C-alpha cells in the first residue's frame, strides 16, 4: 500500500498533517485519538481527586461521579477504536471535551471554581494538533459555553453582568493567548523539523538527494509499483578523476565539477526521475517505469554526453555506470541500490567509460564451478554478460531470448537430474549461447528474408566467435558447450561436424532449449508456432538433429510447469 496523499488536518491545510494510505486508512488519526484519550483520562483522574479531597458543599457528587465515568468510557472508546476513527472525530473531540468541562463546572456549583481551569485541556489539544481554523472555532465554542454557564449560574442583573464580563474576558482571553503561544511554538517546531528532515535527505553540495533520501524515494516507488508489477530502474554513476581535478585546481574546482555532473544527470533524465549523490564521487538515479534494457540505453546516452562534455576539455574524468531493476534484481530499495552500485564497480574495474547491467549469475556461476568468485573471473564474466545484454538490445526480434533459453536449460537440467552446480553452469551457458553474434552485422541479424550464401557463412561462424569471447579459464566448460550446440547427432552440424556422444550433453540441452524458444517466438518473417507444434517438429528430428531424451525431458518439464500454474 502506497502513500496516496499528505495533507493538513483542517480545511485550511495547516496543523499536524495526516497520511491517507492506499487502503483508505488514515494512519495519523490513531495517535491523535490516543492523545485525546490520554488527556481525557488525566482530566478524569484530577477531577476524581476533586471529589475525594475536601470540597465545597455545592458539589453535586453523584452527577460529577457519573460525568467522570462517562468521560472515562469516552476515552476508552477512543483508545479501542483509534485505528478506525475518521478525522472528523478528532476535529470534534475538543468540542466534546468543552461540553464535559462545562458539565463539570455546572455540577460543581461554582462557575469561578477550579473546574473552570479544565478548559485549558481541550483548548491546548486543539491548538497543538489541529488547524488554525479548528483552533479558532474551538475558542469560540469555549467562549459560548463558558459565557452561557456564567449567566445560567449567576443571573443576568446589571451587577452580576459586570462581574461576569470581567471573569469571562480574563478567562477566555488568557486561554486564547495561551493557545496562540502554543500555536507559535508548534509552528516553530514544525519548521525546525522540516528543515532538519530536509537536510537529512539532501546533499549539501549539489542540492540533490543524498543516499538516505534517494533510498526513501526508491522505497516509495517500489510500494507504488507492487500492485501493478511496474518496473523501476536504478542507475548508479561512479565518477573517476575528481581527485585529480581537486589536486590540480583546488577543492572548489572539484566541487564545481560534481555540481555540474549532477546537473548533467538531471538534464539527461525525465521529470519523473530522481537524481541523488550517494557518495563522494557517486551519483544514482531512480527511474520509474523503466526496465533494465531501457535503463541500459539511458546509461549509454549519459555516457555519450559525458564523453562529449569532458573530453572536449581534455580532462581525465571518466564514468562507470551500473544498471539494476525492480523486481528482477531485488525487491527492497537497499538491495536494488547495492545491485546498481555493484554493477558500476564492475564497470570501473573493467576500465570505466562503460555501462554494465547487474547480473547475479556472475557470482552464482563462478561459485558453482570453483566454490568462490575470483575477482578476475567475475570481471571477465561481467563483461560477457554485458555483451549478451547488448545483443538482446540490438536484435528486437531476439529480445530476452537469452534469458528464456537459460530458463529452459535450467528446467531440462533439473528434469534430467543434473546436480545443482551443473544446472547453474548450464543456465549461464543459456545466457551466453548467442554471444558470438556480436560479430555479425545488424543488416544480417535483422534481414527479414533468406540469407545469401556469404551471409549464411558469417552466421555459421558465430559459435567460433563465441568460443573466442569465452576464452577465460573460468568459462572453459561453457565455451565447449556453446561451441558444440549447433552440432547434430548424425554429424551434419557445425562447426566441427562431431556426432553422437562426442557432443556434450549440455550442448544437446542448449540445442533443444534454443530451438524451442526460437520456434515459439514471433519473428518478422513468420508467426510463432504453438508449443505443441514446436515439440512435434523437434520430435520428428529426434535421433538425427536433437537428442530424444532431452526433448522428452523438456516435454515433462513443460507439463510439470503447466500443472503447477493450474494448481
XYZ file of C-alpha atoms in Angstrom:
567
model
C 0.000 0.000 0.000
C 1.495 3.303 -1.073
C 1.246 6.812 0.256
C -1.604 8.434 -1.616
C -1.768 11.953 -0.161
C -0.343 14.094 2.614
C -2.473 16.976 3.798
C -3.306 19.117 6.807
C -5.944 18.043 9.247
C -8.036 21.162 8.818
C -9.733 22.789 5.905
C -7.012 25.414 5.716
C -4.346 22.715 5.317
C -2.474 23.690 8.467
C -1.725 21.843 11.668
C -0.390 18.359 12.057
C -0.523 16.531 8.722
C -2.171 13.195 8.288
C -1.359 10.486 5.764
C -4.141 8.739 3.910
C -2.814 5.412 2.680
C -3.788 3.427 -0.382
C -6.192 1.247 1.628
C -8.180 4.313 2.771
C -6.990 4.173 6.380
C -5.806 7.471 7.898
C -2.588 6.484 9.701
C -2.269 9.801 11.559
C -5.711 9.669 13.215
C -4.772 6.875 15.624
C -2.036 8.779 17.543
C -4.240 11.895 17.689
C -7.124 9.814 19.041
C -4.875 8.258 21.663
C -3.544 11.686 22.679
C -7.110 12.928 23.180
C -7.960 9.832 25.202
C -4.928 10.254 27.460
C -5.763 13.934 28.064
C -9.319 12.950 28.980
C -8.166 10.188 31.343
C -5.800 12.657 33.018
C -8.731 15.042 33.455
C -10.837 12.227 34.922
C -8.069 11.463 37.409
C -7.674 15.072 38.523
C -11.449 15.596 38.588
C -11.874 12.476 40.686
C -9.400 13.849 43.220
C -11.627 16.912 43.462
C -14.404 14.667 44.765
C -12.202 12.612 47.119
C -10.475 15.631 48.652
C -12.378 18.108 50.826
C -14.574 20.194 48.519
C -17.313 22.878 48.659
C -20.765 21.781 49.753
C -22.130 22.946 46.403
C -20.651 19.872 44.688
C -23.240 17.535 43.155
C -21.218 14.404 43.873
C -23.462 11.808 42.128
C -23.596 13.921 38.977
C -19.834 14.513 38.986
C -19.116 10.813 39.533
C -21.432 9.940 36.641
C -19.724 12.576 34.462
C -16.233 11.274 35.200
C -17.356 7.687 34.493
C -18.841 8.826 31.189
C -15.604 10.684 30.337
C -13.551 7.590 31.171
C -15.746 5.443 28.890
C -15.457 8.071 26.167
C -11.651 7.961 26.462
C -11.614 4.140 26.389
C -13.747 4.212 23.238
C -11.155 6.461 21.560
C -8.341 4.136 22.653
C -10.046 0.960 21.444
C -11.219 2.335 18.099
C -8.286 4.686 17.447
C -7.378 2.907 14.189
C -10.919 3.206 12.805
C -11.954 6.729 13.748
C -12.471 9.254 10.936
C -10.626 12.566 11.022
C -13.877 14.417 11.767
C -13.963 12.671 15.169
C -10.582 14.205 16.019
C -11.701 17.650 14.898
C -14.829 17.430 17.085
C -13.012 15.993 20.115
C -12.151 19.412 21.671
C -15.812 20.442 21.435
C -16.797 17.238 23.241
C -14.183 17.988 25.891
C -15.522 21.528 26.323
C -19.040 20.171 26.869
C -17.740 17.767 29.521
C -15.844 20.571 31.300
C -18.942 22.770 31.135
C -20.975 19.994 32.777
C -18.309 19.671 35.498
C -18.444 23.422 36.170
C -22.246 23.310 36.464
C -22.212 20.224 38.738
C -19.562 21.832 40.969
C -21.935 24.737 41.627
C -19.150 27.309 41.158
C -18.609 28.897 37.739
C -15.452 30.576 39.028
C -14.021 27.470 40.696
C -11.118 25.184 39.892
C -13.020 23.118 37.338
C -13.091 26.164 35.022
C -9.322 25.723 34.562
C -10.058 22.387 32.841
C -10.977 24.409 29.736
C -7.217 24.658 29.185
C -7.030 20.989 28.197
C -9.282 20.878 25.104
C -8.005 24.328 24.161
C -4.352 23.235 24.171
C -5.233 19.997 22.348
C -6.870 21.950 19.521
C -4.031 24.459 19.194
C -1.343 21.776 19.174
C -2.912 19.118 16.964
C -5.474 20.843 14.752
C -5.511 23.632 12.179
C -5.773 27.334 12.920
C -9.378 27.314 11.734
C -10.306 24.447 14.044
C -8.428 26.116 16.917
C -10.303 29.402 16.428
C -13.631 27.548 16.286
C -12.688 25.718 19.490
C -12.033 29.010 21.341
C -15.289 30.471 20.008
C -17.236 27.407 21.166
C -15.474 27.555 24.544
C -16.469 31.217 24.939
C -20.077 30.414 24.060
C -20.275 27.534 26.561
C -18.489 29.333 29.391
C -20.394 32.576 28.869
C -23.714 30.729 28.897
C -22.664 28.881 32.054
C -21.733 32.108 33.840
C -25.125 33.674 33.027
C -27.014 30.478 33.887
C -25.370 30.122 37.305
C -25.059 33.768 38.380
C -28.092 35.544 36.962
C -28.366 38.425 34.487
C -28.812 41.544 36.667
C -26.601 44.549 35.942
C -24.221 43.986 38.859
C -23.768 40.330 38.039
C -23.216 41.038 34.353
C -20.331 43.384 35.159
C -18.606 40.827 37.352
C -19.274 38.027 34.879
C -17.922 40.048 31.978
C -14.746 40.673 33.946
C -14.386 36.937 34.701
C -15.277 35.894 31.163
C -12.822 38.238 29.430
C -9.935 37.318 31.711
C -10.571 33.570 31.482
C -11.260 33.253 27.760
C -8.628 35.873 26.885
C -5.992 34.019 28.885
C -6.923 30.745 27.168
C -6.770 32.375 23.727
C -3.361 33.950 24.408
C -2.012 30.661 25.778
C -3.351 28.904 22.686
C -1.697 31.389 20.341
C 1.599 30.875 22.162
C 1.136 27.117 21.802
C 0.416 27.596 18.095
C 3.552 29.698 17.608
C 5.633 27.087 19.415
C 4.132 24.325 17.305
C 4.843 26.194 14.060
C 8.413 26.813 15.116
C 8.952 23.162 15.997
C 7.379 22.074 12.700
C 9.560 24.476 10.715
C 12.673 23.251 12.507
C 11.653 19.643 11.929
C 11.057 20.327 8.238
C 14.485 21.933 7.855
C 16.212 19.130 9.727
C 14.284 16.484 7.817
C 15.139 18.101 4.501
C 18.791 18.485 5.468
C 18.952 14.814 6.450
C 17.809 13.855 2.941
C 19.689 16.423 0.868
C 23.278 16.556 -0.319
C 24.520 19.959 0.800
C 26.951 20.378 -2.106
C 24.740 19.599 -5.106
C 21.265 20.194 -3.676
C 20.102 16.781 -4.901
C 19.008 13.914 -2.669
C 21.637 12.112 -0.630
C 21.702 8.332 -0.338
C 19.233 8.259 2.551
C 16.801 10.476 0.672
C 17.186 8.540 -2.569
C 16.566 5.200 -0.849
C 13.358 6.700 0.582
C 12.259 7.758 -2.919
C 13.063 4.298 -4.272
C 11.165 2.585 -1.444
C 8.108 4.749 -2.179
C 8.309 3.935 -5.903
C 8.537 0.221 -5.086
C 5.374 0.433 -2.975
C 3.596 2.175 -5.842
C 4.850 -0.358 -8.374
C 3.948 -3.546 -6.494
C 0.173 -3.724 -7.184
C 0.604 -3.462 -10.977
C 4.042 -5.091 -11.231
C 5.562 -1.969 -12.790
C 9.299 -1.876 -13.448
C 11.698 0.514 -11.736
C 15.257 1.131 -12.855
C 18.193 2.260 -10.731
C 21.252 3.810 -12.347
C 24.496 4.145 -10.383
C 27.144 6.534 -11.735
C 30.691 6.314 -10.380
C 32.873 9.256 -11.468
C 36.639 8.835 -11.637
C 39.214 11.604 -11.859
C 37.613 14.063 -9.416
C 40.562 13.646 -7.068
C 42.979 14.734 -9.801
C 40.867 17.817 -10.561
C 40.862 18.775 -6.869
C 44.606 18.179 -6.596
C 45.493 20.202 -9.700
C 42.967 23.015 -9.406
C 41.786 23.007 -5.788
C 38.817 21.575 -3.944
C 36.497 24.300 -5.185
C 37.131 23.160 -8.755
C 36.378 19.556 -7.770
C 33.159 20.640 -6.080
C 32.177 22.640 -9.163
C 32.636 19.550 -11.347
C 30.453 17.471 -9.014
C 27.696 20.091 -9.202
C 27.996 20.134 -12.988
C 27.767 16.343 -13.210
C 24.634 16.431 -11.060
C 23.086 18.950 -13.460
C 24.156 16.824 -16.440
C 22.352 13.814 -14.985
C 19.292 15.892 -14.136
C 19.114 17.305 -17.664
C 19.618 13.841 -19.202
C 16.682 12.266 -17.360
C 12.922 12.738 -17.215
C 10.925 14.828 -14.783
C 9.662 11.702 -13.032
C 13.232 10.508 -12.400
C 15.113 11.422 -9.212
C 18.831 12.208 -9.152
C 20.902 11.857 -5.998
C 24.511 11.973 -4.835
C 25.097 8.840 -2.794
C 28.817 9.081 -2.044
C 31.755 11.415 -2.523
C 32.161 10.625 -6.229
C 28.993 8.606 -6.869
C 25.555 9.557 -8.114
C 22.425 7.485 -8.637
C 19.132 7.945 -10.460
C 15.773 6.332 -9.635
C 13.900 5.609 -12.886
C 10.170 4.805 -12.509
C 8.530 2.770 -15.292
C 11.935 1.608 -16.553
C 13.295 -1.910 -17.056
C 16.970 -2.842 -17.267
C 17.033 -2.609 -21.077
C 15.685 0.944 -21.152
C 17.964 1.798 -18.249
C 20.952 0.477 -20.194
C 20.058 2.632 -23.211
C 19.788 5.683 -20.941
C 23.165 4.822 -19.424
C 24.709 4.752 -22.900
C 23.167 8.143 -23.702
C 24.566 9.606 -20.485
C 27.993 8.147 -21.270
C 27.912 9.722 -24.720
C 27.072 13.128 -23.266
C 29.661 12.694 -20.509
C 32.394 11.926 -23.038
C 31.405 14.840 -25.254
C 31.324 17.261 -22.318
C 34.610 16.345 -20.646
C 36.809 15.022 -23.431
C 36.417 18.284 -25.318
C 38.022 19.963 -22.301
C 40.876 17.487 -22.256
C 40.083 16.275 -18.721
C 40.771 12.810 -17.327
C 37.258 12.419 -15.935
C 35.624 9.075 -16.622
C 32.318 7.474 -15.683
C 31.298 3.911 -14.840
C 27.581 3.176 -14.873
C 25.666 0.279 -13.339
C 22.044 -0.626 -14.037
C 19.628 -2.664 -11.900
C 15.854 -3.028 -12.000
C 12.891 -3.943 -9.800
C 11.831 -6.708 -9.377
C 14.410 -8.615 -11.421
C 17.451 -7.634 -9.366
C 15.819 -7.066 -5.987
C 12.554 -6.187 -4.264
C 13.967 -3.966 -1.490
C 15.271 -0.456 -2.053
C 18.578 -1.183 -0.313
C 19.147 -4.336 -2.398
C 18.463 -2.511 -5.672
C 20.841 0.300 -4.776
C 23.504 -2.248 -3.859
C 22.978 -4.122 -7.141
C 23.367 -0.942 -9.206
C 26.467 0.087 -7.236
C 27.987 -3.386 -7.700
C 27.412 -3.176 -11.450
C 29.085 0.258 -11.517
C 32.061 -1.182 -9.619
C 32.346 -3.938 -12.218
C 32.261 -1.329 -14.993
C 35.000 0.635 -13.234
C 37.189 -2.450 -12.796
C 36.766 -3.261 -16.476
C 38.322 0.079 -17.357
C 35.424 2.501 -16.771
C 33.768 4.561 -19.510
C 31.135 1.855 -19.912
C 27.785 0.646 -18.573
C 27.087 -2.765 -17.042
C 23.734 -4.355 -16.254
C 23.764 -6.152 -12.910
C 23.618 -9.937 -13.045
C 23.590 -12.298 -10.086
C 24.727 -15.037 -12.493
C 28.289 -13.699 -12.200
C 28.909 -14.793 -8.622
C 26.474 -17.729 -8.684
C 28.007 -19.368 -11.735
C 31.613 -18.885 -10.688
C 30.879 -20.115 -7.190
C 29.204 -23.210 -8.638
C 32.377 -24.021 -10.565
C 35.103 -23.110 -8.086
C 33.422 -22.647 -4.731
C 34.469 -18.973 -4.830
C 34.006 -15.995 -7.113
C 37.554 -14.861 -8.034
C 37.815 -11.201 -8.921
C 39.374 -11.621 -12.382
C 36.851 -14.252 -13.393
C 33.988 -12.137 -12.087
C 35.158 -9.133 -14.090
C 35.520 -11.133 -17.309
C 32.162 -12.799 -16.860
C 30.512 -9.446 -16.145
C 31.885 -8.173 -19.457
C 30.490 -11.178 -21.306
C 27.072 -10.834 -19.667
C 27.005 -7.160 -20.616
C 27.717 -8.156 -24.223
C 24.788 -10.573 -24.030
C 22.555 -7.726 -22.830
C 23.748 -5.555 -25.718
C 22.987 -8.371 -28.165
C 19.401 -8.620 -26.936
C 19.059 -4.843 -27.281
C 20.426 -4.914 -30.854
C 18.072 -7.631 -32.033
C 14.471 -6.604 -31.265
C 13.143 -9.928 -32.547
C 15.554 -11.653 -30.197
C 14.819 -9.529 -27.101
C 15.008 -11.589 -23.895
C 15.878 -14.696 -25.939
C 18.981 -15.380 -23.847
C 17.048 -15.277 -20.570
C 14.345 -17.560 -21.992
C 16.885 -20.114 -23.235
C 18.607 -20.006 -19.843
C 15.270 -20.784 -18.188
C 14.557 -23.750 -20.460
C 18.093 -25.078 -19.896
C 17.516 -24.931 -16.159
C 14.165 -26.749 -16.469
C 15.638 -29.514 -18.636
C 18.737 -29.910 -16.464
C 16.655 -30.358 -13.319
C 14.277 -32.762 -15.094
C 17.250 -34.897 -16.139
C 18.563 -34.969 -12.567
C 21.732 -32.944 -13.068
C 23.442 -31.673 -9.883
C 22.583 -28.099 -8.881
C 26.117 -26.870 -9.600
C 25.862 -28.225 -13.121
C 22.393 -26.711 -13.562
C 23.780 -23.299 -12.538
C 26.541 -23.584 -15.150
C 24.013 -24.739 -17.735
C 21.798 -21.749 -17.027
C 24.764 -19.424 -17.539
C 25.515 -21.159 -20.835
C 21.947 -20.375 -21.879
C 22.540 -16.700 -21.083
C 25.707 -16.680 -23.201
C 24.865 -19.078 -26.032
C 24.414 -16.371 -28.705
C 27.313 -14.170 -27.592
C 29.153 -14.833 -30.862
C 26.504 -12.875 -32.762
C 28.015 -9.604 -31.531
C 30.374 -10.001 -34.501
C 27.531 -10.289 -37.039
C 26.320 -7.157 -38.815
C 22.888 -5.752 -37.934
C 21.888 -5.994 -41.600
C 22.210 -9.778 -41.363
C 20.601 -10.180 -37.949
C 17.619 -8.022 -38.970
C 17.197 -9.385 -42.502
C 13.549 -10.465 -42.932
C 14.171 -12.842 -45.851
C 16.519 -15.754 -46.630
C 20.256 -15.232 -46.169
C 22.702 -15.325 -49.055
C 25.457 -17.985 -49.032
C 28.042 -15.435 -47.824
C 25.704 -14.170 -45.113
C 24.944 -17.703 -44.022
C 28.670 -18.384 -43.840
C 29.050 -15.469 -41.383
C 26.228 -16.824 -39.228
C 27.778 -20.313 -39.172
C 30.990 -18.843 -37.776
C 29.325 -17.282 -34.698
C 29.908 -20.340 -32.435
C 33.650 -19.971 -33.028
C 33.425 -16.254 -32.272
C 31.627 -17.162 -29.039
C 34.405 -19.601 -28.152
C 36.987 -16.841 -28.512
C 34.942 -14.474 -26.321
C 34.503 -17.197 -23.686
C 38.215 -17.976 -23.516
C 38.646 -17.316 -19.782
C 39.713 -20.244 -17.590
C 36.518 -19.995 -15.527
C 34.381 -20.495 -18.661
C 36.151 -23.473 -20.248
C 33.191 -25.847 -19.870
C 30.637 -23.280 -21.060
C 32.896 -22.459 -24.021
C 32.776 -26.096 -25.156
C 29.008 -26.354 -24.768
C 28.312 -23.125 -26.680
C 30.744 -24.118 -29.425
C 29.038 -27.512 -29.900
C 25.383 -26.516 -29.637
C 24.863 -26.476 -33.444
C 26.356 -29.950 -33.856
C 23.902 -32.735 -34.734
C 23.724 -36.352 -33.623
C 24.086 -37.521 -37.248
C 27.264 -35.468 -37.745
C 25.733 -32.917 -40.126
C 26.062 -29.945 -37.763
C 28.711 -27.250 -37.470
C 31.391 -26.035 -36.852
C 33.313 -29.325 -36.334
C 30.881 -31.952 -37.615
C 31.077 -34.138 -34.494
C 28.286 -36.609 -33.720
C 26.569 -38.734 -31.079
C 28.182 -38.873 -27.648
C 31.009 -36.652 -28.865
C 28.574 -33.781 -28.376
C 28.456 -32.807 -24.668
C 25.080 -33.387 -23.001
C 24.905 -29.701 -22.061
C 25.350 -28.738 -25.721
C 22.469 -31.059 -26.663
C 20.325 -29.412 -23.970
C 21.264 -25.976 -25.313
C 20.241 -27.025 -28.824
C 16.775 -28.141 -27.685
C 16.210 -25.107 -25.448
C 17.310 -22.638 -28.135
C 15.242 -24.286 -30.879
C 12.102 -24.457 -28.726
C 12.295 -20.768 -27.788
C 13.044 -19.758 -31.390
C 10.081 -21.723 -32.768
C 7.612 -20.447 -30.147
C 8.623 -16.778 -30.577
C 7.379 -14.335 -33.212
C 9.832 -13.294 -35.902
C 9.483 -10.548 -38.545
C 9.273 -13.200 -41.271
C 6.924 -15.691 -39.513
C 4.456 -16.083 -36.683
C 5.272 -18.084 -33.566
C 4.413 -21.784 -33.528
C 2.394 -23.279 -30.709
C 4.261 -25.299 -28.053
C 2.686 -28.494 -29.425
C 3.859 -27.688 -32.965
C 7.385 -26.937 -31.751
C 7.577 -30.186 -29.754
C 6.241 -32.117 -32.746
C 8.868 -30.585 -35.027
C 11.699 -31.495 -32.653
C 10.221 -34.974 -32.239
C 10.478 -35.548 -35.996
C 14.179 -34.731 -35.881
C 14.963 -36.655 -32.686
C 17.869 -39.007 -33.227
C 19.261 -37.015 -36.143
C 19.398 -33.360 -35.099
C 18.129 -33.467 -31.497
C 18.681 -35.828 -28.576
C 15.331 -37.579 -27.986
C 15.975 -37.922 -24.239
C 16.480 -34.169 -23.964
C 13.296 -33.451 -25.954
C 11.354 -35.808 -23.667
C 12.799 -34.039 -20.598
C 11.628 -30.679 -21.985
C 8.111 -32.067 -22.521
C 7.971 -33.365 -18.939
C 9.293 -30.078 -17.550
C 6.729 -28.050 -19.521
C 3.905 -30.345 -18.383
C 5.059 -30.042 -14.779
C 5.201 -26.237 -15.055
C 1.712 -26.127 -16.606
C 0.317 -28.341 -13.847
C 1.895 -26.108 -11.217
C 0.357 -22.990 -12.783
C -3.072 -24.619 -12.937
C -2.867 -25.596 -9.273
